[in-house]
Tab-separated table of C-alpha atoms in Angstrom:
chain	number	residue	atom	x	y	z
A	204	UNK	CA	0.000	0.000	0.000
A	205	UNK	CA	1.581	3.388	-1.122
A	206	UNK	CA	0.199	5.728	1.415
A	207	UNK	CA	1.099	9.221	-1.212
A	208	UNK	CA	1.033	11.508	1.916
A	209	UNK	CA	3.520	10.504	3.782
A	210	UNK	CA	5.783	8.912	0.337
A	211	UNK	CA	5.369	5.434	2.257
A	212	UNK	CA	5.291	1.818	0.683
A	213	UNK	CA	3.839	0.349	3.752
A	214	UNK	CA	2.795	-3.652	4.364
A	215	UNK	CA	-0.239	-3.949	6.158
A	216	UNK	CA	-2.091	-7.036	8.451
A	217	UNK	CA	-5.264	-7.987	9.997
A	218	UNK	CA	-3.270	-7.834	13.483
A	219	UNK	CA	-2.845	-3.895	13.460
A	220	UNK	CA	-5.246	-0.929	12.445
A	221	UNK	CA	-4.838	0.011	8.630
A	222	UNK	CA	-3.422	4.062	8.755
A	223	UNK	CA	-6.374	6.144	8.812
A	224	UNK	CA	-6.061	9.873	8.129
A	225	UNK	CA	-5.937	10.540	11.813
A	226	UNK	CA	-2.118	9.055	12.073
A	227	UNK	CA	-1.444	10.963	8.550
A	228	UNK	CA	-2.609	14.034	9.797
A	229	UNK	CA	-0.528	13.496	13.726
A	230	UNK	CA	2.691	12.693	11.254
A	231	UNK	CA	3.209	15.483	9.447
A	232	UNK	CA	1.562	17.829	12.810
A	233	UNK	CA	4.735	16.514	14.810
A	234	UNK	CA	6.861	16.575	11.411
A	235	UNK	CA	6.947	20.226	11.332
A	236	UNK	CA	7.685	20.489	15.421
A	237	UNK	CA	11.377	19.147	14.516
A	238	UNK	CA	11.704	17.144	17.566
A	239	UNK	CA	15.529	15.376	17.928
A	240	UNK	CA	14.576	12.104	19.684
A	241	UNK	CA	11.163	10.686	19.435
A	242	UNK	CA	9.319	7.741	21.068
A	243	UNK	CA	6.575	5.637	19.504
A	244	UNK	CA	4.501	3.315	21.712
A	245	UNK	CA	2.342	0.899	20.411
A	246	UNK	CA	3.449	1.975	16.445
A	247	UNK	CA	1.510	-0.689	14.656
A	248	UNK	CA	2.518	-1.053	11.271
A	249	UNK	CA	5.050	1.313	11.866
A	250	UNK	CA	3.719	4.361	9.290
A	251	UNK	CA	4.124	7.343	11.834
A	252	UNK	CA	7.647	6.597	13.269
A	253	UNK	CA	8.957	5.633	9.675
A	254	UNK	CA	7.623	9.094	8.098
A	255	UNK	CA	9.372	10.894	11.139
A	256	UNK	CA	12.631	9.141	11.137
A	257	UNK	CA	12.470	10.192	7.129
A	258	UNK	CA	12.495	13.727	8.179
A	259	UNK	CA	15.330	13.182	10.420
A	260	UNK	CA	14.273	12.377	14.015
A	261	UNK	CA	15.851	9.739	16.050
A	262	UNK	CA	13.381	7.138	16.476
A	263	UNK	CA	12.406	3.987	18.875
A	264	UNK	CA	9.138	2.532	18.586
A	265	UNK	CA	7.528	-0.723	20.401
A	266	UNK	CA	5.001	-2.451	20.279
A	267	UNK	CA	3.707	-5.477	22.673
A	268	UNK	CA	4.107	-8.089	20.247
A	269	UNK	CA	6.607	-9.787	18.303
A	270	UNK	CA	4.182	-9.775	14.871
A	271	UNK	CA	4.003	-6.305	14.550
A	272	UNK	CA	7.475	-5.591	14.972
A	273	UNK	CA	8.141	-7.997	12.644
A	274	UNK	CA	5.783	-6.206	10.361
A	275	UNK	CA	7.814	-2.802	10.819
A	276	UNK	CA	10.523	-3.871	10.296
A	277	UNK	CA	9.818	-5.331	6.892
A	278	UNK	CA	8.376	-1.851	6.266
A	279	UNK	CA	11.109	0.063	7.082
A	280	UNK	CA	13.299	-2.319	4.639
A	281	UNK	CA	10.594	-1.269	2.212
A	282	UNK	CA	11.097	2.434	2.719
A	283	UNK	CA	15.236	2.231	3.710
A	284	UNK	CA	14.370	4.014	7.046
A	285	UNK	CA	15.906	3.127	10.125
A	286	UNK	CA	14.397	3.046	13.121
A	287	UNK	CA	15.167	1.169	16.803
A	288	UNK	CA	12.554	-1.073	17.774
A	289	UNK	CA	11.509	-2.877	21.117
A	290	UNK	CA	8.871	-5.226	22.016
A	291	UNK	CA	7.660	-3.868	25.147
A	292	UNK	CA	4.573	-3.266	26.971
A	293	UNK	CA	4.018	0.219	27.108
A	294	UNK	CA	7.644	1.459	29.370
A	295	UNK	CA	8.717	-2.038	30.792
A	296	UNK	CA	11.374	-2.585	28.334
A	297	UNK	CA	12.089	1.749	27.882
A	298	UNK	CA	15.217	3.059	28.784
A	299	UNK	CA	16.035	6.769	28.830
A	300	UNK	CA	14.256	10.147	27.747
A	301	UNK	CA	12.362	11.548	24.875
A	302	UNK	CA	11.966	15.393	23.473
A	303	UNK	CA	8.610	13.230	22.341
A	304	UNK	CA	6.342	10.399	22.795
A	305	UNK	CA	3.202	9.267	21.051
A	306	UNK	CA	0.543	7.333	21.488
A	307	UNK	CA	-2.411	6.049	19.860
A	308	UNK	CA	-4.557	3.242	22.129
A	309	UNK	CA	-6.185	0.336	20.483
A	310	UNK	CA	-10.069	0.732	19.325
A	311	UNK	CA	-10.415	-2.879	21.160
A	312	UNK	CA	-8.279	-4.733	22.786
A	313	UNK	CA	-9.861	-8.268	22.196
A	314	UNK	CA	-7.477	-10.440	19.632
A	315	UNK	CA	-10.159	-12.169	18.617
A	316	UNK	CA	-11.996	-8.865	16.966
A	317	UNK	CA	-8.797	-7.653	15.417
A	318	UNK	CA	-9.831	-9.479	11.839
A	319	UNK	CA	-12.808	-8.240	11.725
A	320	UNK	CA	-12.239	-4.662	12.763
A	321	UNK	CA	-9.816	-4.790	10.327
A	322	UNK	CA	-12.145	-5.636	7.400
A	323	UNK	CA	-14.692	-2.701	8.818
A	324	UNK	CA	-11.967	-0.216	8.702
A	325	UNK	CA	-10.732	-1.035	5.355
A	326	UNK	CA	-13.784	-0.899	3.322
A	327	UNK	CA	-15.356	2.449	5.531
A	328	UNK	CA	-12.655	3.672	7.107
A	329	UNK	CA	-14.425	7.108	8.230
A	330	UNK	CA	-17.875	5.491	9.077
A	331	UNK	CA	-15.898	3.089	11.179
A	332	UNK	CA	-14.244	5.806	13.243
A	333	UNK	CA	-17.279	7.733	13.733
A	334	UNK	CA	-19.836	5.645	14.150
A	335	UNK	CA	-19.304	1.214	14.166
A	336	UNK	CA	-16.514	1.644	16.887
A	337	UNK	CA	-18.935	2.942	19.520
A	338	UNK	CA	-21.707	0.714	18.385
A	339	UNK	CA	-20.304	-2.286	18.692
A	340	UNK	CA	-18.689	-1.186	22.215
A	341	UNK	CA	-21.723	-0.201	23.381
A	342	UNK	CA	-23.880	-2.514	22.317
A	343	UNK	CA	-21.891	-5.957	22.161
A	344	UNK	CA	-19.100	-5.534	24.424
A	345	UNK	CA	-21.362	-3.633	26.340
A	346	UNK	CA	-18.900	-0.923	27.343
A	347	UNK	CA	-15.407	-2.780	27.922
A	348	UNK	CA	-13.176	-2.046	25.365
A	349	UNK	CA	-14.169	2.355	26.848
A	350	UNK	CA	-13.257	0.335	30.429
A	351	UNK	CA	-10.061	-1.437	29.231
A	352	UNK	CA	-8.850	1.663	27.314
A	353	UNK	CA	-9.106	4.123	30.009
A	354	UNK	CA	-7.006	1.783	32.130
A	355	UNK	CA	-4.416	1.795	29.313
A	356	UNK	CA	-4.090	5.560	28.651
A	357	UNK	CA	-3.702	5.560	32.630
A	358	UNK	CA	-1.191	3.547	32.629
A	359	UNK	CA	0.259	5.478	29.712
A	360	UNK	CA	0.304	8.969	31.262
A	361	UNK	CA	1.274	7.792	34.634
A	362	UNK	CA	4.442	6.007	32.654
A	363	UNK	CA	5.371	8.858	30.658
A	364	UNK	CA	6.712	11.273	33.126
A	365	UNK	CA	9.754	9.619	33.934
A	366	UNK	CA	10.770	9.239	30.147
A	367	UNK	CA	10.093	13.128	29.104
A	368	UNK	CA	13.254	14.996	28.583
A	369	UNK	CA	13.275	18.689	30.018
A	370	UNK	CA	10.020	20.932	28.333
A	371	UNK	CA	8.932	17.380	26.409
A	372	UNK	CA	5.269	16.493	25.142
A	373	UNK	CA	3.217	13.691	24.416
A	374	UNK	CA	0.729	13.400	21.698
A	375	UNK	CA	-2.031	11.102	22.605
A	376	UNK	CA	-4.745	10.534	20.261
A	377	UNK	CA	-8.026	9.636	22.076
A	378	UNK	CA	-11.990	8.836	21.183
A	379	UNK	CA	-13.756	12.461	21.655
A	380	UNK	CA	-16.072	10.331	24.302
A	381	UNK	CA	-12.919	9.794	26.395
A	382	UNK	CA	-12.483	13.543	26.960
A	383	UNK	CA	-13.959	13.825	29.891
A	384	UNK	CA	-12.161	10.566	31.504
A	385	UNK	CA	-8.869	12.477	30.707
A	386	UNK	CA	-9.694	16.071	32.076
A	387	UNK	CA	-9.404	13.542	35.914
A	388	UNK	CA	-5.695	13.746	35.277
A	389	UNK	CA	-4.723	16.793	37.598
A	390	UNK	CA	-0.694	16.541	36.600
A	391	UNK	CA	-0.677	17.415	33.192
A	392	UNK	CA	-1.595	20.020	30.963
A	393	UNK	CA	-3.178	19.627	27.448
A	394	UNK	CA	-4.007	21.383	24.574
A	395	UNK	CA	-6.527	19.968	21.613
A	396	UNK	CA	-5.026	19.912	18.146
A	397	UNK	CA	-7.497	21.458	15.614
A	398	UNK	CA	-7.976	18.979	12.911
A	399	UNK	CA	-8.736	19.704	9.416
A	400	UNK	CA	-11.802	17.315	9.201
A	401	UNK	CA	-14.511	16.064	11.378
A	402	UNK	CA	-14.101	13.417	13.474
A	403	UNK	CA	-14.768	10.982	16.332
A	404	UNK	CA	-11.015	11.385	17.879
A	405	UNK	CA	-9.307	14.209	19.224
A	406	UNK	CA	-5.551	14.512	19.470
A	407	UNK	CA	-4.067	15.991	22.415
A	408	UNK	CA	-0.401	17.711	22.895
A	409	UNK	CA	0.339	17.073	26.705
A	410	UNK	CA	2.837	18.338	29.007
A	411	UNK	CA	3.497	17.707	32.416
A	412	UNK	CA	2.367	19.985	35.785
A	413	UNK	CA	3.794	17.547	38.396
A	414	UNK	CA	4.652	13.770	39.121
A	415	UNK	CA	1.910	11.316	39.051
């Protein structure tokens, strides 16, 4: 798949979410920021931290299984980027400090959905991330993947901290519904990134008041 706005061959699979203009649109945002030494957690198929390392930034990105970094790092021998990459689980196998760190939490975290979500999002990609995705929480999971997320991007923010270098930020891209949930965190700061279209998500530049 030749993704044209980002001048990436990328390899996709039914494991990880296709890129959706949401991740083109956080790329080139944090493209034009310049930042030295960037961190990537849960990349996926790898499209954002390729398409930053290509416009110079040091880059390590992880992800919590050994398939998808397998999967990046064919793509980055597609694209002759290099990148550092670590299977970890959000910081347990992160070392060291970051000018910036991104993250973009799973729609759902149950394996077994991943094939079909996959299909969904590849044939209506924008009716997918406005409307199915809260459907099918709702209505069939009855509300865990909003419960099992939340714990994530708590996790997430409570990890961060210690791996921000002096005046770093984190971009976290979240589901518009889960504002509210993050306004609870009293340590950080955060400002919303306009985006160019409508849309279910909202991507938030965060920066750090106090320790957790």
């Amino acid at each position: 798949m030749l993704i044209k706005e980002l001048c990436l061959r990328i390899k996709e699979a039914r494991h990880v979410h296709p890129v959706h203009r949401n991740s083109i649109f956080l790329a080139r945002y944090i493209a034009r920021e310049g930042f030295r030494n960037i961190l990537e957690i849960g990349t996926g198929n790898g499209a954002i931290a390729l398409y930053l390392a290509k416009k110079g930034s040091k880059v390590t990105a992880t992800d919590i299984t050994k398939d998808s970094i397998r999967l990046v790092e064919e793509n980055a021998s597609l694209n002759n980027v290099k990148i550092h990459l670590v299977v970890s689980n959000l910081y347990e196998k992160i070392k060291g400090k970051y000018n910036c760190i991104i993250f973009i939490p799973p729609y759902f975290t149950f394996n077994s959905f991943s094939s079909i979500a996959f299909m969904f999002e590849k044939i209506f990609p924008v009716y997918f991330e406005v409307v199915i995705d809260s459907l099918l929480d709702r209505f069939f999971f009855n509300g865990k993947p909003s419960i099992s997320r939340r714990k994530l991007i708590k996790k997430f923010l409570e990890g961060s901290y210690s791996h921000l270098s002096n005046n770093g930020c984190v971009f976290l891209m979240v589901f518009k519904s889960d504002i509210s949930f993050l306004k609870k965190f009293s340590f950080i700061s955060y400002e919303e990134i306009p985006l160019p279209f409508s849309a279910a998500i909202a991507i938030f530049k965060i920066r750090y008041c106090r320790s957790p």
